[in-house]
Amino acid sequence: MKNFLEEFGTYDPSTGMYAFSDVRSGLIVAMLSIGTLIGALIAAPIANAIGRRLSISFWCLVFMVGLVVQIATPNGKWYEIVVGRWVAGLGVGALSIMVPLFQSETAPAHIRGAIVCAYQLFITLGILLAYIINYGTNTINGPAAWRIVMGIGFIWAAILGLGILLFPESPKYAYSRGRKEEAKQTMTKMLGVSENHYKVARELREMKDKLEAESASNHAWYEVFTGPRMAYRTWLGIALQAFQQLTGANFFFV
């Protein structure tokens, strides 16, 4: 956007135009990804401490703080855009872990896969919507051209952050904290059956077995590389993700 370049770029007398240097452009783009990496790594411990619902609301708030920093950036302070994108990235990375986690722990087994897949579908639809909004605001003269685009992000963060509070806590998390009756009530609502239905008993039994297996295991993190055939599986996953990024797919989303 022209105004964004004029406010945060540098003037090139030879061309008579504003542009970003390679370093400045790289920092603005990359800091979001760095934030998402950090957010994804610290999301799980925080979720285990305060619960899935509150964790999702918390990270939505972090994302909105990042938006505020970017929108409020004064003329010429491009490094504030960098900081704002890093903060927003923390929220994006953490929510990319927390939302599928909450879905997988709460949804009934027969629709669990479809619901988690829908998460990725709506990410793609969100990218499409962002392109449409960018196209619509590109002709606006002044900072509204880019501030509107960032500000619309508040809508989705508010819907998720407030809406999740209307849901019950993840039954697996509640069960792991000894709140077995709460977990049972949640499974009853999600399955749409009575408390004595066999599906509820089966889900709770599977939950109990998995939690006991997790607590009984005493494996170190490095066993993802040293365990039987784990090195092959781990490096295969790393290679798939790395080569997917090296195709340059993200070039079209920045």
Short mmCIF file of C-alpha atoms in Angstrom, two decimals:
data_model
loop_
_atom_site.label_atom_id
_atom_site.label_comp_id
_atom_site.label_asym_id
_atom_site.label_seq_id
_atom_site.Cartn_x
_atom_site.Cartn_y
_atom_site.Cartn_z
CA MET A 1 0.00 0.00 0.00
CA LYS A 2 1.31 3.41 -1.00
CA ASN A 3 0.71 5.13 2.35
CA PHE A 4 2.35 2.29 4.28
CA LEU A 5 5.47 2.65 2.15
CA GLU A 6 5.48 6.43 2.59
CA GLU A 7 5.17 6.19 6.38
CA PHE A 8 7.60 3.37 7.08
CA GLY A 9 9.79 3.08 3.99
CA THR A 10 12.77 5.15 2.85
CA TYR A 11 12.79 7.63 -0.01
CA ASP A 12 14.94 6.76 -3.00
CA PRO A 13 15.94 9.98 -4.86
CA SER A 14 17.00 8.03 -7.93
CA THR A 15 13.51 6.66 -8.50
CA GLY A 16 11.48 9.29 -6.67
CA MET A 17 9.64 6.54 -4.80
CA TYR A 18 9.44 5.09 -1.31
CA ALA A 19 10.57 1.52 -0.72
CA PHE A 20 11.63 -0.88 2.02
CA SER A 21 15.23 -1.94 2.33
CA ASP A 22 15.84 -5.68 2.31
CA VAL A 23 16.62 -5.65 6.05
CA ARG A 24 13.53 -3.65 6.98
CA SER A 25 11.24 -5.71 4.77
CA GLY A 26 12.73 -8.95 6.08
CA LEU A 27 12.27 -7.95 9.70
CA ILE A 28 8.66 -6.88 9.23
CA VAL A 29 7.82 -10.15 7.52
CA ALA A 30 9.94 -12.52 9.62
CA MET A 31 9.07 -11.29 13.12
CA LEU A 32 5.54 -12.63 12.81
CA SER A 33 6.90 -16.12 12.10
CA ILE A 34 9.38 -15.86 14.96
CA GLY A 35 6.53 -14.91 17.26
CA THR A 36 4.42 -17.84 16.08
CA LEU A 37 7.30 -20.24 16.81
CA ILE A 38 7.71 -18.96 20.37
CA GLY A 39 3.95 -18.87 20.96
CA ALA A 40 3.54 -22.45 19.78
CA LEU A 41 6.31 -23.64 22.11
CA ILE A 42 4.96 -21.99 25.27
CA ALA A 43 1.24 -22.50 24.63
CA ALA A 44 1.00 -26.04 26.02
CA PRO A 45 2.58 -25.38 29.46
CA ILE A 46 0.35 -22.34 29.96
CA ALA A 47 -2.72 -24.33 28.88
CA ASN A 48 -1.87 -27.07 31.37
CA ALA A 49 -1.62 -24.46 34.13
CA ILE A 50 -4.75 -22.36 33.56
CA GLY A 51 -6.93 -24.54 31.34
CA ARG A 52 -7.80 -24.62 27.66
CA ARG A 53 -10.60 -22.02 27.67
CA LEU A 54 -8.76 -19.33 29.61
CA SER A 55 -5.61 -19.99 27.63
CA ILE A 56 -7.42 -19.38 24.33
CA SER A 57 -8.91 -16.14 25.67
CA PHE A 58 -5.50 -15.06 26.96
CA TRP A 59 -3.79 -15.59 23.61
CA CYS A 60 -6.59 -13.77 21.79
CA LEU A 61 -5.84 -10.83 24.09
CA VAL A 62 -2.12 -11.08 23.27
CA PHE A 63 -2.96 -11.04 19.57
CA MET A 64 -5.12 -7.93 20.02
CA VAL A 65 -2.31 -6.18 21.91
CA GLY A 66 -0.08 -6.83 18.91
CA LEU A 67 -2.71 -5.29 16.64
CA VAL A 68 -2.94 -2.21 18.87
CA VAL A 69 0.83 -1.72 18.74
CA GLN A 70 0.78 -1.89 14.94
CA ILE A 71 -2.25 0.33 14.43
CA ALA A 72 -0.95 2.97 16.87
CA THR A 73 2.51 3.12 15.28
CA PRO A 74 3.36 6.75 14.43
CA ASN A 75 4.88 7.88 11.16
CA GLY A 76 8.43 6.62 10.64
CA LYS A 77 8.55 4.25 13.63
CA TRP A 78 8.79 1.11 11.53
CA TYR A 79 10.37 -0.85 14.36
CA GLU A 80 7.10 -0.58 16.29
CA ILE A 81 5.43 -2.43 13.42
CA VAL A 82 8.09 -5.12 13.86
CA VAL A 83 7.41 -5.38 17.62
CA GLY A 84 3.65 -5.42 17.04
CA ARG A 85 3.93 -8.22 14.52
CA TRP A 86 6.09 -10.21 16.93
CA VAL A 87 3.51 -9.83 19.71
CA ALA A 88 0.66 -10.70 17.35
CA GLY A 89 2.70 -13.69 16.21
CA LEU A 90 2.81 -15.01 19.77
CA GLY A 91 -0.97 -15.12 19.75
CA VAL A 92 -1.19 -16.66 16.29
CA GLY A 93 1.30 -19.41 17.14
CA ALA A 94 -0.30 -20.25 20.47
CA LEU A 95 -3.82 -20.30 19.03
CA SER A 96 -2.67 -22.56 16.21
CA ILE A 97 -1.91 -25.09 18.95
CA MET A 98 -4.74 -24.37 21.38
CA VAL A 99 -7.73 -24.33 19.05
CA PRO A 100 -7.11 -27.79 17.47
CA LEU A 101 -6.20 -29.10 20.94
CA PHE A 102 -9.50 -27.92 22.41
CA GLN A 103 -11.39 -29.31 19.43
CA SER A 104 -9.74 -32.72 19.59
CA GLU A 105 -10.26 -33.02 23.36
CA THR A 106 -13.89 -31.94 23.27
CA ALA A 107 -15.49 -33.09 20.01
CA PRO A 108 -17.15 -36.53 19.81
CA ALA A 109 -14.97 -39.15 18.14
CA HIS A 110 -17.16 -39.61 15.05
CA ILE A 111 -16.85 -35.94 14.00
CA ARG A 112 -13.51 -35.08 15.61
CA GLY A 113 -11.48 -35.40 12.42
CA ALA A 114 -13.91 -33.29 10.40
CA ILE A 115 -13.95 -30.51 13.00
CA VAL A 116 -10.17 -30.35 13.26
CA CYS A 117 -9.88 -30.33 9.44
CA ALA A 118 -12.41 -27.49 9.33
CA TYR A 119 -9.89 -25.44 11.32
CA GLN A 120 -7.46 -25.52 8.39
CA LEU A 121 -10.28 -24.86 5.93
CA PHE A 122 -11.27 -21.66 7.71
CA ILE A 123 -7.64 -20.52 7.85
CA THR A 124 -7.62 -20.72 4.05
CA LEU A 125 -10.94 -18.86 3.85
CA GLY A 126 -9.49 -16.23 6.21
CA ILE A 127 -6.53 -15.72 3.87
CA LEU A 128 -8.97 -15.27 0.99
CA LEU A 129 -10.99 -12.75 3.00
CA ALA A 130 -7.82 -10.85 3.88
CA TYR A 131 -6.90 -10.56 0.21
CA ILE A 132 -10.37 -9.25 -0.60
CA ILE A 133 -10.18 -6.64 2.18
CA ASN A 134 -6.67 -5.60 1.09
CA TYR A 135 -7.91 -5.17 -2.45
CA GLY A 136 -10.84 -3.07 -1.24
CA THR A 137 -8.77 -0.72 0.94
CA ASN A 138 -5.80 -0.39 -1.40
CA THR A 139 -7.30 2.67 -3.10
CA ILE A 140 -7.89 4.56 0.16
CA ASN A 141 -5.61 7.56 0.60
CA GLY A 142 -4.04 7.82 4.05
CA PRO A 143 -3.24 5.43 6.89
CA ALA A 144 -6.79 4.07 6.96
CA ALA A 145 -5.78 1.90 4.00
CA TRP A 146 -3.65 -0.37 6.22
CA ARG A 147 -5.12 0.35 9.65
CA ILE A 148 -8.55 -0.90 8.61
CA VAL A 149 -7.03 -4.20 7.49
CA MET A 150 -5.28 -4.67 10.84
CA GLY A 151 -8.27 -3.46 12.85
CA ILE A 152 -10.63 -6.02 11.33
CA GLY A 153 -8.52 -8.67 13.05
CA PHE A 154 -10.09 -7.52 16.33
CA ILE A 155 -13.45 -8.92 15.22
CA TRP A 156 -12.30 -12.53 14.90
CA ALA A 157 -10.11 -12.40 18.01
CA ALA A 158 -13.01 -11.01 20.07
CA ILE A 159 -15.44 -13.64 18.76
CA LEU A 160 -13.02 -16.45 19.63
CA GLY A 161 -11.76 -15.01 22.92
CA LEU A 162 -15.22 -14.25 24.31
CA GLY A 163 -17.09 -17.07 22.61
CA ILE A 164 -14.84 -19.78 24.04
CA LEU A 165 -15.85 -18.68 27.54
CA LEU A 166 -19.39 -19.85 26.77
CA PHE A 167 -18.11 -23.38 26.25
CA PRO A 168 -17.35 -25.86 29.04
CA GLU A 169 -13.76 -26.73 29.82
CA SER A 170 -12.12 -29.52 27.86
CA PRO A 171 -13.25 -32.80 29.45
CA LYS A 172 -9.75 -34.22 29.31
CA TYR A 173 -8.31 -31.23 31.16
CA ALA A 174 -11.12 -31.31 33.73
CA TYR A 175 -10.60 -35.05 34.27
CA SER A 176 -6.84 -34.60 34.64
CA ARG A 177 -7.51 -32.08 37.43
CA GLY A 178 -9.76 -34.50 39.31
CA ARG A 179 -13.02 -32.85 38.18
CA LYS A 180 -14.49 -36.09 36.93
CA GLU A 181 -18.13 -35.09 37.28
CA GLU A 182 -17.51 -31.94 35.25
CA ALA A 183 -15.83 -34.02 32.54
CA LYS A 184 -18.80 -36.39 32.53
CA GLN A 185 -21.29 -33.55 32.20
CA THR A 186 -19.32 -32.05 29.32
CA MET A 187 -19.18 -35.36 27.45
CA THR A 188 -22.92 -35.79 27.99
CA LYS A 189 -23.60 -32.40 26.38
CA MET A 190 -21.20 -32.92 23.51
CA LEU A 191 -22.51 -36.39 22.68
CA GLY A 192 -26.15 -35.39 23.18
CA VAL A 193 -26.94 -38.47 25.27
CA SER A 194 -27.85 -39.27 28.86
CA GLU A 195 -25.28 -39.58 31.63
CA ASN A 196 -25.66 -43.37 31.71
CA HIS A 197 -25.16 -43.87 27.99
CA TYR A 198 -22.44 -46.31 27.02
CA LYS A 199 -20.71 -43.71 24.83
CA VAL A 200 -20.08 -41.49 27.83
CA ALA A 201 -18.65 -44.39 29.81
CA ARG A 202 -16.46 -45.41 26.86
CA GLU A 203 -15.08 -41.88 26.35
CA LEU A 204 -14.33 -41.50 30.06
CA ARG A 205 -12.64 -44.90 30.18
CA GLU A 206 -10.43 -44.04 27.20
CA MET A 207 -9.64 -40.69 28.80
CA LYS A 208 -8.68 -42.38 32.05
CA ASP A 209 -6.45 -44.93 30.29
CA LYS A 210 -4.63 -42.26 28.28
CA LEU A 211 -4.01 -40.05 31.31
CA GLU A 212 -2.72 -43.00 33.31
CA ALA A 213 -0.40 -43.97 30.46
CA GLU A 214 0.88 -40.40 30.25
CA SER A 215 1.52 -40.18 33.98
CA ALA A 216 3.18 -43.61 34.09
CA SER A 217 5.58 -42.85 31.24
CA ASN A 218 8.96 -41.45 32.15
CA HIS A 219 10.36 -40.49 28.78
CA ALA A 220 12.73 -37.61 28.14
CA TRP A 221 12.12 -35.20 25.27
CA TYR A 222 15.21 -36.36 23.40
CA GLU A 223 13.68 -39.81 22.95
CA VAL A 224 11.87 -38.42 19.90
CA PHE A 225 15.28 -38.93 18.29
CA THR A 226 16.68 -41.90 20.24
CA GLY A 227 13.58 -44.10 20.59
CA PRO A 228 12.95 -47.12 18.32
CA ARG A 229 12.44 -45.76 14.77
CA MET A 230 11.63 -42.37 16.28
CA ALA A 231 14.55 -40.62 14.58
CA TYR A 232 13.16 -41.62 11.17
CA ARG A 233 9.66 -40.43 12.03
CA THR A 234 10.84 -37.18 13.57
CA TRP A 235 13.16 -36.24 10.72
CA LEU A 236 10.53 -37.23 8.17
CA GLY A 237 8.07 -34.81 9.76
CA ILE A 238 10.71 -32.07 9.95
CA ALA A 239 11.70 -32.63 6.32
CA LEU A 240 8.10 -32.52 5.08
CA GLN A 241 7.44 -29.22 6.82
CA ALA A 242 10.80 -27.74 5.82
CA PHE A 243 10.45 -28.60 2.14
CA GLN A 244 6.87 -27.34 2.12
CA GLN A 245 8.16 -23.96 3.31
CA LEU A 246 11.10 -24.03 0.91
CA THR A 247 8.68 -24.22 -2.01
CA GLY A 248 8.03 -20.55 -1.32
CA ALA A 249 4.34 -21.01 -0.58
CA ASN A 250 4.39 -18.28 2.06
CA PHE A 251 5.56 -15.78 -0.55
CA PHE A 252 1.95 -15.52 -1.68
CA PHE A 253 0.71 -14.79 1.85
CA VAL A 254 2.97 -11.87 2.79
#
